[in-house]
PDB file of C-alpha atoms and ligand atoms in Angstrom:
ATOM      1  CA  UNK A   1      -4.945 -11.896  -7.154  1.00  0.00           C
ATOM      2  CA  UNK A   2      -8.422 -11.612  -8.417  1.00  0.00           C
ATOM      3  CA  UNK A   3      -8.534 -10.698 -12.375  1.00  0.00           C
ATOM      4  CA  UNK A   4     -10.968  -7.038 -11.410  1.00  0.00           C
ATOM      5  CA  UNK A   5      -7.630  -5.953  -9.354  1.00  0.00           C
ATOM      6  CA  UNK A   6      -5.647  -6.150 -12.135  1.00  0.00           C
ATOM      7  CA  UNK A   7      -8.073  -4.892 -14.520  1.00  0.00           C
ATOM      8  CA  UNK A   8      -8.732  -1.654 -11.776  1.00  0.00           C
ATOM      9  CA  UNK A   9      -4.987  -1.090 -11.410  1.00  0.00           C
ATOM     10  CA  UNK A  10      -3.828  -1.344 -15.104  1.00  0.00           C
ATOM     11  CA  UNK A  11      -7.053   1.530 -15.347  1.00  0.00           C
ATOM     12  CA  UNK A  12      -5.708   3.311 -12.627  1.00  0.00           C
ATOM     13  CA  UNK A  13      -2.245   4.078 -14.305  1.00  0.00           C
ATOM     14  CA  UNK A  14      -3.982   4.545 -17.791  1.00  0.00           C
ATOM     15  CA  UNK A  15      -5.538   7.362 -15.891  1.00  0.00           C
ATOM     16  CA  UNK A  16      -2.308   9.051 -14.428  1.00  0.00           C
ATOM     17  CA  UNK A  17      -0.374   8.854 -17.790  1.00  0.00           C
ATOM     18  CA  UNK A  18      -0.269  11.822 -19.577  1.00  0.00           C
ATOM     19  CA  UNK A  19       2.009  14.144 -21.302  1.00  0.00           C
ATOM     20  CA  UNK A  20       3.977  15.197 -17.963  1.00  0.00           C
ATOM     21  CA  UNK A  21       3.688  11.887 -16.657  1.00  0.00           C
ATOM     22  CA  UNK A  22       6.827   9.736 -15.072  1.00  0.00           C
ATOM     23  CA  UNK A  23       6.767   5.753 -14.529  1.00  0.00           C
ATOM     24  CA  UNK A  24       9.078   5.045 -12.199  1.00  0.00           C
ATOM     25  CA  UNK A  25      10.276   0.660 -11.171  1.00  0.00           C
ATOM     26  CA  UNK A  26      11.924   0.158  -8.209  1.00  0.00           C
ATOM     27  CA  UNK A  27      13.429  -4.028  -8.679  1.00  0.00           C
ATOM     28  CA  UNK A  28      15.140  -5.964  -6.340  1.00  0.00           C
ATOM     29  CA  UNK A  29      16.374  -9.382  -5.936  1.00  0.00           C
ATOM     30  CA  UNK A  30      12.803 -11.340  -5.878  1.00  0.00           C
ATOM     31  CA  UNK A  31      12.669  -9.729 -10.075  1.00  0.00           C
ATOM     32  CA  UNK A  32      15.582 -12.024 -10.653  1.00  0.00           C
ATOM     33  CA  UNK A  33      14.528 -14.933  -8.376  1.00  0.00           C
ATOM     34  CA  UNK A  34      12.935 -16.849 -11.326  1.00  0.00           C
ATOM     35  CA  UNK A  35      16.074 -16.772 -13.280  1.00  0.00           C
ATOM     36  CA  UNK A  36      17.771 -18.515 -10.788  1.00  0.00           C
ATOM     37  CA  UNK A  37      19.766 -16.283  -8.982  1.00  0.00           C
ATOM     38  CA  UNK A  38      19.187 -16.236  -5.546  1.00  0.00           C
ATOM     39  CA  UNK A  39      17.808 -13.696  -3.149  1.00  0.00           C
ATOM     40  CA  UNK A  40      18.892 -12.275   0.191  1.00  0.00           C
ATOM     41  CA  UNK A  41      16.203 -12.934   2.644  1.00  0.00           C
ATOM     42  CA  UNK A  42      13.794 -15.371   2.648  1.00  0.00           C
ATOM     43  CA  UNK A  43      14.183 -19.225   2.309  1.00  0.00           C
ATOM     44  CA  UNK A  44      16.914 -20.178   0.084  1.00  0.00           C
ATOM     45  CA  UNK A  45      18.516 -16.590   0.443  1.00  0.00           C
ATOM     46  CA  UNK A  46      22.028 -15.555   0.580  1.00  0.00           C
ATOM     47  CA  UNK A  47      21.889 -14.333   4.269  1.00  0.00           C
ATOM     48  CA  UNK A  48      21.258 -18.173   4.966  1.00  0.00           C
ATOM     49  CA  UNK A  49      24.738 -18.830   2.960  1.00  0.00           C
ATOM     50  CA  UNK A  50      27.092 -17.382   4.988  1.00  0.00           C
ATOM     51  CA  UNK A  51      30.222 -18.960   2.538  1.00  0.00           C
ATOM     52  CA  UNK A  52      28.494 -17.148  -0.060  1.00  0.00           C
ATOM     53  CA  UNK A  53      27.680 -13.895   1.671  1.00  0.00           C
ATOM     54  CA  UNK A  54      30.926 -13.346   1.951  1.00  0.00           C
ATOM     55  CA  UNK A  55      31.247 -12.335  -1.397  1.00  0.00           C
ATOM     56  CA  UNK A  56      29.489  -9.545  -0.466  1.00  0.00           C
ATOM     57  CA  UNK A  57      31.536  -7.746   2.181  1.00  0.00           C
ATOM     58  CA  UNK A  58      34.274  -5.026   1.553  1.00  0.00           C
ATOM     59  CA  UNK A  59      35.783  -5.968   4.477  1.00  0.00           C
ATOM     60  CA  UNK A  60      36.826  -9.683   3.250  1.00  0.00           C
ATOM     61  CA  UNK A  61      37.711  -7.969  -0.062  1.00  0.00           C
ATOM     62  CA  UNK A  62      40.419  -5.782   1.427  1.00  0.00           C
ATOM     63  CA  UNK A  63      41.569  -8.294   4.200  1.00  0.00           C
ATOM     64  CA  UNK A  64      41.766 -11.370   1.359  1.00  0.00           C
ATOM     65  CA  UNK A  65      41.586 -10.963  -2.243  1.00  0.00           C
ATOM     66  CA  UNK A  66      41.986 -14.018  -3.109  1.00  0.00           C
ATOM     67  CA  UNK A  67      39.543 -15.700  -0.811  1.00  0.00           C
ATOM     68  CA  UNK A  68      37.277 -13.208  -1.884  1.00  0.00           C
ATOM     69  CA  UNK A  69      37.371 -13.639  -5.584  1.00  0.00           C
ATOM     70  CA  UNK A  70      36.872 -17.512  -5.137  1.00  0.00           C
ATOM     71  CA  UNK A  71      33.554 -17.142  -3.910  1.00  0.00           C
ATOM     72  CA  UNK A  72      32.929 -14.285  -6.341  1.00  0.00           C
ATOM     73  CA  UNK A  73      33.585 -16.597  -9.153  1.00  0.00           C
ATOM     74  CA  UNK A  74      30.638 -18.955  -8.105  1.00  0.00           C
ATOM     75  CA  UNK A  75      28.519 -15.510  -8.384  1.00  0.00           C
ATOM     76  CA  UNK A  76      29.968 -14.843 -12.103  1.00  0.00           C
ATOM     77  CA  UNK A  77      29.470 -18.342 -12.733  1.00  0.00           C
ATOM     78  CA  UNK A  78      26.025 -18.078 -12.221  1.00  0.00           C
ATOM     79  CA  UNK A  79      25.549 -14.571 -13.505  1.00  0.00           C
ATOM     80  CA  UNK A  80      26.917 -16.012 -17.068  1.00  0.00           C
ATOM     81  CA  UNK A  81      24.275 -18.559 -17.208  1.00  0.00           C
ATOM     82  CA  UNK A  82      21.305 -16.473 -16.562  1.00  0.00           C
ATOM     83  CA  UNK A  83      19.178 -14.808 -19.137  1.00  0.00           C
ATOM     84  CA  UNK A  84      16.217 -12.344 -18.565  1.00  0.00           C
ATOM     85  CA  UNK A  85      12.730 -13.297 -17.153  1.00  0.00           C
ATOM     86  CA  UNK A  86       9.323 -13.109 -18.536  1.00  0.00           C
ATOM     87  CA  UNK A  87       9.245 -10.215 -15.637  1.00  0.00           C
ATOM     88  CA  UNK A  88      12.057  -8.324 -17.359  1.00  0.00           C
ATOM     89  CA  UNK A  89      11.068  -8.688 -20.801  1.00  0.00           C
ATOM     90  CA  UNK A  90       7.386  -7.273 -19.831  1.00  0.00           C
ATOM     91  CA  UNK A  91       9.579  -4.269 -18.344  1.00  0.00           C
ATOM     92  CA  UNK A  92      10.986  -3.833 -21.577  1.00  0.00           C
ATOM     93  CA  UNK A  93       8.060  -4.010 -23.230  1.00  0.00           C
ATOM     94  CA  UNK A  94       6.527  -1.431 -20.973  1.00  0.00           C
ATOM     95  CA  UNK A  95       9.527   0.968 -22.218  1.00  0.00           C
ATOM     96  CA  UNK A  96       8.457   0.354 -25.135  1.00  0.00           C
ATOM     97  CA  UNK A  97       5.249   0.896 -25.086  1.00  0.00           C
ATOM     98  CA  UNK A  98       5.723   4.467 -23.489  1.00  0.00           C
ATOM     99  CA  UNK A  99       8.441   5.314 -24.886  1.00  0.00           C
ATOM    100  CA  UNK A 100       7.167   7.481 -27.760  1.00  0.00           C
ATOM    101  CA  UNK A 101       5.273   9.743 -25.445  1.00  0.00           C
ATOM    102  CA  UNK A 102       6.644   9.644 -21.573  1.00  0.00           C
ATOM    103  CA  UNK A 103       9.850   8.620 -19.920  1.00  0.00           C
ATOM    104  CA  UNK A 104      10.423   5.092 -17.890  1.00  0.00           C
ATOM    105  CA  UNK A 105      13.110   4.950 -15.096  1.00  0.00           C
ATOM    106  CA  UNK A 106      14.157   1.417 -13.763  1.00  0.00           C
ATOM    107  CA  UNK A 107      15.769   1.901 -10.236  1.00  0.00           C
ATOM    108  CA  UNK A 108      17.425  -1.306  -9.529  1.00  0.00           C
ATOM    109  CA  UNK A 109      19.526  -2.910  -6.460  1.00  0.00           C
ATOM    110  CA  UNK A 110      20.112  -5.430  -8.474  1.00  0.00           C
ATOM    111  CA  UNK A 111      23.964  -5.972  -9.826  1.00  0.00           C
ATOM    112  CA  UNK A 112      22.902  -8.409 -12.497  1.00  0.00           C
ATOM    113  CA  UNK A 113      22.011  -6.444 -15.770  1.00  0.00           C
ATOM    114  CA  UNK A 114      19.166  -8.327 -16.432  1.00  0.00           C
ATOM    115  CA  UNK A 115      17.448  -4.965 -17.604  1.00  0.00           C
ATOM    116  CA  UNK A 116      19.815  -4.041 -19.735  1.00  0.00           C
ATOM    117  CA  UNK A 117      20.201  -7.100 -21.405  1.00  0.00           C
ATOM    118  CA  UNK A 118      15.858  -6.929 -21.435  1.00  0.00           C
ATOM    119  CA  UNK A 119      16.359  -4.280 -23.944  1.00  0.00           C
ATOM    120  CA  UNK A 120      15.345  -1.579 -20.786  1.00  0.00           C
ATOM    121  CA  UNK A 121      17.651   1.945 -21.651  1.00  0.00           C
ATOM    122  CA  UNK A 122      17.494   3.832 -18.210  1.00  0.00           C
ATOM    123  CA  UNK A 123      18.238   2.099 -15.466  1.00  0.00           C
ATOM    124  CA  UNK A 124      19.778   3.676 -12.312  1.00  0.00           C
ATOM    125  CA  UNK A 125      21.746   0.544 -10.507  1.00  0.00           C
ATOM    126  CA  UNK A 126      22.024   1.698  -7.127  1.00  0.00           C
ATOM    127  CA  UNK A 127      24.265  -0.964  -6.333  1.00  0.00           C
ATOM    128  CA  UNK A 128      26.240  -1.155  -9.123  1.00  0.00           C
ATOM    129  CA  UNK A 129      27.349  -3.886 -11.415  1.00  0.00           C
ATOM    130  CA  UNK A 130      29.106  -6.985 -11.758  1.00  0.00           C
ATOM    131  CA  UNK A 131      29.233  -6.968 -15.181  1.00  0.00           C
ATOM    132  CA  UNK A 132      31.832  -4.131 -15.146  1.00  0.00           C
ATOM    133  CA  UNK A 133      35.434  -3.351 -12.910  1.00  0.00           C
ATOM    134  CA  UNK A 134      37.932  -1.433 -11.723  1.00  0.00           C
ATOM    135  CA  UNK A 135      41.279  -1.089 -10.272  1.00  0.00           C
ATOM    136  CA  UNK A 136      41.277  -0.671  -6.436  1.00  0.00           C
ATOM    137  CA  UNK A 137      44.444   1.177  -6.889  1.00  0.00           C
ATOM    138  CA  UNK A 138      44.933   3.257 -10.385  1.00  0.00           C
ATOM    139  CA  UNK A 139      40.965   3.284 -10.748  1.00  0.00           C
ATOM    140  CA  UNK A 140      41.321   2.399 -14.486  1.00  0.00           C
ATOM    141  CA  UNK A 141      37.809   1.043 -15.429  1.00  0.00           C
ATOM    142  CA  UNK A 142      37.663  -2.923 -17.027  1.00  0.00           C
ATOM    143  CA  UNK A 143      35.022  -3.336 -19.061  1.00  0.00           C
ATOM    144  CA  UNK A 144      35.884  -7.172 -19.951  1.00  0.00           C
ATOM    145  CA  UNK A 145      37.271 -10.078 -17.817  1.00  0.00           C
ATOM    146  CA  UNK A 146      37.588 -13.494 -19.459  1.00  0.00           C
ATOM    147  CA  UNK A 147      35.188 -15.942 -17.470  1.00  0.00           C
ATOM    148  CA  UNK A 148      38.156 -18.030 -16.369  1.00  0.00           C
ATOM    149  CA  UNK A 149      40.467 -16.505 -14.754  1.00  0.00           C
ATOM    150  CA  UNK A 150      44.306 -18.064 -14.287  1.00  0.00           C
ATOM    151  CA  UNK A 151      45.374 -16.332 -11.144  1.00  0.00           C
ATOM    152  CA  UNK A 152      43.071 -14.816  -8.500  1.00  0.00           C
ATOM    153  CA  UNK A 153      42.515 -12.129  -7.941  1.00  0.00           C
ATOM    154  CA  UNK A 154      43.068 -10.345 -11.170  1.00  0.00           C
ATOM    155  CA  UNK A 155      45.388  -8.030 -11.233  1.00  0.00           C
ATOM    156  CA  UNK A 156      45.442  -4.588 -13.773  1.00  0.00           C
ATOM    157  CA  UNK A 157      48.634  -3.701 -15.696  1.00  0.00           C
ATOM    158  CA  UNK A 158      49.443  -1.722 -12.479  1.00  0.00           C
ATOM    159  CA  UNK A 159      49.142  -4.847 -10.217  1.00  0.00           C
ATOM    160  CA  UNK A 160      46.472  -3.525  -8.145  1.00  0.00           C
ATOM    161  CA  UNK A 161      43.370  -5.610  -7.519  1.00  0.00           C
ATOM    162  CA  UNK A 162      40.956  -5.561  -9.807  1.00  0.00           C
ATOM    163  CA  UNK A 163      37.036  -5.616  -8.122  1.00  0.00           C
ATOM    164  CA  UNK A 164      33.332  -5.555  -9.659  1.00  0.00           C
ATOM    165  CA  UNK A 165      31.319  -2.321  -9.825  1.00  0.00           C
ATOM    166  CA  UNK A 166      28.977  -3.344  -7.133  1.00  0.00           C
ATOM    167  CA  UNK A 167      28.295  -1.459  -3.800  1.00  0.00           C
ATOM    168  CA  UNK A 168      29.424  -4.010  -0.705  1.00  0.00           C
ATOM    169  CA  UNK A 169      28.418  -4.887   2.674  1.00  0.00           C
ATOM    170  CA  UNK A 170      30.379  -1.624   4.499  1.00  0.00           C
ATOM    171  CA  UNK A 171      30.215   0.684   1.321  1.00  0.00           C
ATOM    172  CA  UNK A 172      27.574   2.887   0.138  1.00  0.00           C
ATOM    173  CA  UNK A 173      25.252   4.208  -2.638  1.00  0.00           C
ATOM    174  CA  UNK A 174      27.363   6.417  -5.117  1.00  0.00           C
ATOM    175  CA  UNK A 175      26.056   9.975  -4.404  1.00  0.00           C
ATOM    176  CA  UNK A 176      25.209  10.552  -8.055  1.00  0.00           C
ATOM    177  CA  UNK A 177      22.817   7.557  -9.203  1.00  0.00           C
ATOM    178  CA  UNK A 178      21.110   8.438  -5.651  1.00  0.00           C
ATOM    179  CA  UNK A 179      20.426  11.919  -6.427  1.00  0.00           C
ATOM    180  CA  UNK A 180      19.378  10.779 -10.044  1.00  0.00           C
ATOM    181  CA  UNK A 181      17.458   8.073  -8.443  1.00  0.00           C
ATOM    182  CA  UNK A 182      15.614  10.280  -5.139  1.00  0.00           C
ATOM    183  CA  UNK A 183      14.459  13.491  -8.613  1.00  0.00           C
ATOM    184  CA  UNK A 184      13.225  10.572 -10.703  1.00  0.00           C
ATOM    185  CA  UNK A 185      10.939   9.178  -7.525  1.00  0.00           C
ATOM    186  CA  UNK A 186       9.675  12.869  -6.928  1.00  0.00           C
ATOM    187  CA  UNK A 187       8.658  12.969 -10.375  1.00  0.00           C
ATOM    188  CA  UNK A 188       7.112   9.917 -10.677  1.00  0.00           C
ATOM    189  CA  UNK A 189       3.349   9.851 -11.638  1.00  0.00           C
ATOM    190  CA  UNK A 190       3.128   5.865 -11.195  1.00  0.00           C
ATOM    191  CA  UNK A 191       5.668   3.987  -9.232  1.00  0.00           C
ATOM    192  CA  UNK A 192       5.916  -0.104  -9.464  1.00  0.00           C
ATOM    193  CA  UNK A 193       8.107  -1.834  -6.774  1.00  0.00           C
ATOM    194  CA  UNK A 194       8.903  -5.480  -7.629  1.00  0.00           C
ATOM    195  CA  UNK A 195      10.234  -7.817  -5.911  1.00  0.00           C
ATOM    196  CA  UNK A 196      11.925  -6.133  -3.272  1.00  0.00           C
ATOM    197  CA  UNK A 197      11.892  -6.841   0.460  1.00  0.00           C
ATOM    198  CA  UNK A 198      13.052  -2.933   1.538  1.00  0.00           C
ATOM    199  CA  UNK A 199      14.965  -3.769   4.150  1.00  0.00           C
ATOM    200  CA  UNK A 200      17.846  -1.670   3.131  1.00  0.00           C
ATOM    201  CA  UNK A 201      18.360   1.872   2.539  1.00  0.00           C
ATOM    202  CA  UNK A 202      18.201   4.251   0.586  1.00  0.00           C
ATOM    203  CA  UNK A 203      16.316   1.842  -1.912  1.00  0.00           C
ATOM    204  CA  UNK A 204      13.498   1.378   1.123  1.00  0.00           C
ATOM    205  CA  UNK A 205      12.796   5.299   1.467  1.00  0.00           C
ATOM    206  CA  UNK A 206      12.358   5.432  -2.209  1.00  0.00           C
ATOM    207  CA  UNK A 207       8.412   4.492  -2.316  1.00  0.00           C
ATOM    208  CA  UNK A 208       7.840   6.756   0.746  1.00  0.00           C
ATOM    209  CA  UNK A 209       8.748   9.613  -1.574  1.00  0.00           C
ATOM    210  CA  UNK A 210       6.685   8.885  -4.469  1.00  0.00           C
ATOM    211  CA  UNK A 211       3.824   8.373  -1.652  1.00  0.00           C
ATOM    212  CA  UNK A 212       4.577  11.981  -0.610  1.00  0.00           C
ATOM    213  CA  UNK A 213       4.497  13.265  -3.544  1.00  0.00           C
ATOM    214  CA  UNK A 214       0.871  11.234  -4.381  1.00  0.00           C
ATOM    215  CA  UNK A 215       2.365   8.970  -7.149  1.00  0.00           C
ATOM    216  CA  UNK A 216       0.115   5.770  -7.725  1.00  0.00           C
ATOM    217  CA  UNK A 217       2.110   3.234  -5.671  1.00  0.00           C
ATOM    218  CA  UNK A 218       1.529  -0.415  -6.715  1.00  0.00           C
ATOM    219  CA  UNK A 219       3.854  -3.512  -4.967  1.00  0.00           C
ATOM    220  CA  UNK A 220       4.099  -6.776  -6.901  1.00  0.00           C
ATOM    221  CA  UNK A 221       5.828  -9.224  -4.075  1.00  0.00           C
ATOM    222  CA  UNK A 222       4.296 -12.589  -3.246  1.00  0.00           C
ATOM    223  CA  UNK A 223       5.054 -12.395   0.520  1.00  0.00           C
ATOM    224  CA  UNK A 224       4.037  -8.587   2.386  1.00  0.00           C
ATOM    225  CA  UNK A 225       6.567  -6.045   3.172  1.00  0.00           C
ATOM    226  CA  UNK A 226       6.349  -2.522   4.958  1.00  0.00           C
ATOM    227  CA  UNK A 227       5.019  -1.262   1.919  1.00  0.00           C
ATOM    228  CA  UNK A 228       2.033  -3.239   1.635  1.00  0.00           C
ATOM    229  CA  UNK A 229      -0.389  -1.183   3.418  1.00  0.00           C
ATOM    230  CA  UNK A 230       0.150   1.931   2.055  1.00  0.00           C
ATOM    231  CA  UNK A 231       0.402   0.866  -1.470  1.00  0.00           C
ATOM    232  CA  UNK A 232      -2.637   1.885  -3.760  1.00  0.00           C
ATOM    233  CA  UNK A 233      -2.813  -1.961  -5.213  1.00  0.00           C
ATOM    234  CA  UNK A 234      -0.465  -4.846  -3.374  1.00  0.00           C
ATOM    235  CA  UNK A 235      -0.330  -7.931  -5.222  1.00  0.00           C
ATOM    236  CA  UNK A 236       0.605 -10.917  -3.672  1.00  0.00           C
ATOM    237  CA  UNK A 237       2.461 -12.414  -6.763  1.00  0.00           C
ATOM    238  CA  UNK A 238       5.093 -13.455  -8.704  1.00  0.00           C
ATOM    239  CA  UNK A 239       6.501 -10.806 -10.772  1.00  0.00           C
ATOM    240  CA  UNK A 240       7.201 -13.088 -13.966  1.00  0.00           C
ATOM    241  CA  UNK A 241       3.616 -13.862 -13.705  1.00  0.00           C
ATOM    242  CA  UNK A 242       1.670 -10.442 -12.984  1.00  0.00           C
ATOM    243  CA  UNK A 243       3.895  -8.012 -15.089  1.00  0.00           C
ATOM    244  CA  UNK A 244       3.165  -9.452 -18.319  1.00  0.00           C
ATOM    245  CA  UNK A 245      -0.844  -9.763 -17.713  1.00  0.00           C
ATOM    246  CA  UNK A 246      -0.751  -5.930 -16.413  1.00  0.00           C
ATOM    247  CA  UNK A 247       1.451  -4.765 -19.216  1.00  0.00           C
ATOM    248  CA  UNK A 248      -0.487  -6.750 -21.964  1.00  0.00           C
ATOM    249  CA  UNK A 249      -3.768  -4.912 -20.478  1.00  0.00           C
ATOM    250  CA  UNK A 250      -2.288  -1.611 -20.003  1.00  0.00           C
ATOM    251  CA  UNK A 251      -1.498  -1.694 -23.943  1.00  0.00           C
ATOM    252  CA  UNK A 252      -4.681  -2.211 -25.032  1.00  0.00           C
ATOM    253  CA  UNK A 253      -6.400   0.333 -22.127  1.00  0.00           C
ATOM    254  CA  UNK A 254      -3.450   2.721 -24.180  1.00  0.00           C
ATOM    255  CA  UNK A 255      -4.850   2.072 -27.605  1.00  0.00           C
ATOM    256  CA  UNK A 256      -8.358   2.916 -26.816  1.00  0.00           C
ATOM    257  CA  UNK A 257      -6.677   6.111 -24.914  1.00  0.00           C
ATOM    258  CA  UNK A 258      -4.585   7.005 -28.000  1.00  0.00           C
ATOM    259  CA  UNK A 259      -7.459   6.160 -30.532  1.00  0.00           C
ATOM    260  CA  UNK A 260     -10.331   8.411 -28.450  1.00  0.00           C
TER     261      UNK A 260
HETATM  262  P1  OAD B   1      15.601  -9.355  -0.664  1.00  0.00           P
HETATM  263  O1  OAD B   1      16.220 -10.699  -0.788  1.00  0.00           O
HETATM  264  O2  OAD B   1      15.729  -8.656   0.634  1.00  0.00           O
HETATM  265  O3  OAD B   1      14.058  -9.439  -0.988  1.00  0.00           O
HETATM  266  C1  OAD B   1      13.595 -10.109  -2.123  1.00  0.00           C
HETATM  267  C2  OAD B   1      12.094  -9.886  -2.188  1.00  0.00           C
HETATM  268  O4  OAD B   1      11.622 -10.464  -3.394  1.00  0.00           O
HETATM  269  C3  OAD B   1      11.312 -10.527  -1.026  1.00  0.00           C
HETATM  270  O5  OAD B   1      10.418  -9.568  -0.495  1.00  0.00           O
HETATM  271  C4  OAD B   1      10.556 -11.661  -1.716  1.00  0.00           C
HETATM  272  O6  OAD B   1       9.282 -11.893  -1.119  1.00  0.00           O
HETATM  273  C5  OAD B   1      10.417 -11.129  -3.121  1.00  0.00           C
HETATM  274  N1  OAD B   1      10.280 -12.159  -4.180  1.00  0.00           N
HETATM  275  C6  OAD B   1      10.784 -13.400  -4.209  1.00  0.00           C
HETATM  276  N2  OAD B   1      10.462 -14.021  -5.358  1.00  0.00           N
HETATM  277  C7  OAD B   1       9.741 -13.132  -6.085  1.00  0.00           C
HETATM  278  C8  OAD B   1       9.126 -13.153  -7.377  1.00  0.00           C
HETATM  279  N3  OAD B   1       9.204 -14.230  -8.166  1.00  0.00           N
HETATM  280  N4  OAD B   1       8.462 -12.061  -7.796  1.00  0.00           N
HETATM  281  C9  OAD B   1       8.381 -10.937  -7.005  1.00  0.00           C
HETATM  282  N5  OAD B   1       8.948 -10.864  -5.780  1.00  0.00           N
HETATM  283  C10 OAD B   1       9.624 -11.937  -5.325  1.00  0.00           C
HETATM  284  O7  OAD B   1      16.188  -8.490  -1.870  1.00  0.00           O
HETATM  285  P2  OAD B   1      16.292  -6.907  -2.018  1.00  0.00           P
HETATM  286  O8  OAD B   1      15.113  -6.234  -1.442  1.00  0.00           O
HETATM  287  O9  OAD B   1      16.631  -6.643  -3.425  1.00  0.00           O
HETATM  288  O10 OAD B   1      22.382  -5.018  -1.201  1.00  0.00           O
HETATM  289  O11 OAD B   1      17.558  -6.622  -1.111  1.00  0.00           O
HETATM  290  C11 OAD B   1      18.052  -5.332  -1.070  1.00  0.00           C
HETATM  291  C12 OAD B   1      19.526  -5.353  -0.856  1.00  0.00           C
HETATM  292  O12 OAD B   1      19.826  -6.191   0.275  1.00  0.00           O
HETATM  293  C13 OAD B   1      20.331  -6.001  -1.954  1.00  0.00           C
HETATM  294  O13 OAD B   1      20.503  -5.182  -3.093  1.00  0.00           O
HETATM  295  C14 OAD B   1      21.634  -6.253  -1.254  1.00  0.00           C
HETATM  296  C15 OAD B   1      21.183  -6.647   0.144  1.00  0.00           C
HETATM  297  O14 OAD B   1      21.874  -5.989   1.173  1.00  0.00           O
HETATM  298  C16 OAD B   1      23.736  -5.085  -1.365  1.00  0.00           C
HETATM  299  O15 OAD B   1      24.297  -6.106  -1.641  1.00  0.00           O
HETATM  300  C17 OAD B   1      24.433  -3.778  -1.202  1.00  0.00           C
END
């Protein structure tokens, strides 16, 4: 990444921001990467652990509850460790930094909360949580579940199966946080996707639609995806690394807006 790019494209969205004006962030896995968690594709990524893939699929959920919940404890285990990344805080900061004057969306496939623990207020989780549960069977939501559990799988006080918030292998998007998700990529003025490989839909149409509607498209991912060529800027990056430089610059390319 050569230092004019980054100087050009925090210009370029200084330029599209005005009083109308939506920023739209579309995350995936490769935001959390440097926190430790692991991605799907790529080296290291879950699709290479199949024992821990499994975790992911409704399928083993219904068949074996128990099974499944062992494996989703090594996920919780590591979800209670991490904390947010340099890339998440300069999200937050970003918020921040607009927030007076223009709205920021975070549209994230990502069941981790990072964002909301960032400080970040409105983010559309497209795959759900796994900081929050539910009954399969009464539906009553479960906001808390001590870290160790005695006797897997939990059960709620109507001995159905208790099972995160996230979307599995075999389910899909809830209708509503698409819908939510789809207006706020129509609207958006500037849309940043980090760290995603879009491979998987609907989070891989999402930047088509922004496109369409001639948002400024930038992609922060240190290996290319099918966004690449059609994005205004592409950086070949790491997330933790560029967002903080581009949101540091766009703040003071903001002052000198505000103050002319
Ligand atoms: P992937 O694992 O498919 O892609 C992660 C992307 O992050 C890759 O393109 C990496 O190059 C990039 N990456 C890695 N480290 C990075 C870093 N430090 N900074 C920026 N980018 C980095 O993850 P997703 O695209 O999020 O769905 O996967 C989408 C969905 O696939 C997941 O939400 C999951 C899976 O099916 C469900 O579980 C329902």
């Amino acid at each position: 990444m050569s230092e004019s790019q980054l100087e050009l494209c925090a210009r370029a969205i200084a330029e599209r921001l005005g009083p109308e004006s939506a920023v739209v962030v579309l995350t995936g896995a490769g935001l959390s990467a440097e926190t430790g968690l692991p991605t799907f594709r790529g080296a290291g990524g879950l699709l290479n652990a199949p024992e821990l893939l499994e975790a992911f699929t409704a399928d083993l959920l219904q068949r074996a509850p128990r099974l499944w919940w062992e494996v989703f404890q090594r996920l919780r285990e590591l979800l209670s460790e991490v904390r947010p990344s340099p890339a998440h805080i300069a999200l937050s900061d970003l918020e921040a930094l607009l927030r007076p004057h223009l709205r920021l969306v975070i549209i994230t496939q990502n069941v981790d909360g990072l964002h909301q623990a960032a400080g970040n207020r409105r983010v559309l989780e497209l795959h759900g949580s796994a900081r929050r549960y539910y009954c399969t069977c009464c539906g009553r939501a479960h906001s808390f579940l001590p870290e160790h559990l005695v006797e897997l799988p939990p059960r709620c006080a109507c001995g159905g199966v208790i099972r995160p918030a996230v979307v599995l292998f075999g389910e899909v998007t809830p209708e509503e946080v698409w819908q939510e998700a789809y207006a706020a990529a129509q609207r958006a003025s500037v849309m940043l996707v980090v760290g995603t490989s879009l491979q998987v839909e609907p989070a891989a149409s999402l930047p088509a639609v922004a496109l369409y509607n001639r948002a400024l498209v930038i992609e922060i991912n240190p290996e290319t995806t099918p966004l690449s060529g059609a994005a205004r800027f592409s950086f070949r990056a790491f997330a933790s690394h560029l967002l903080p430089l581009l949101v540091e610059r766009l703040r003071g390319l903001l002052r000198q807006k505000m103050a002319s």
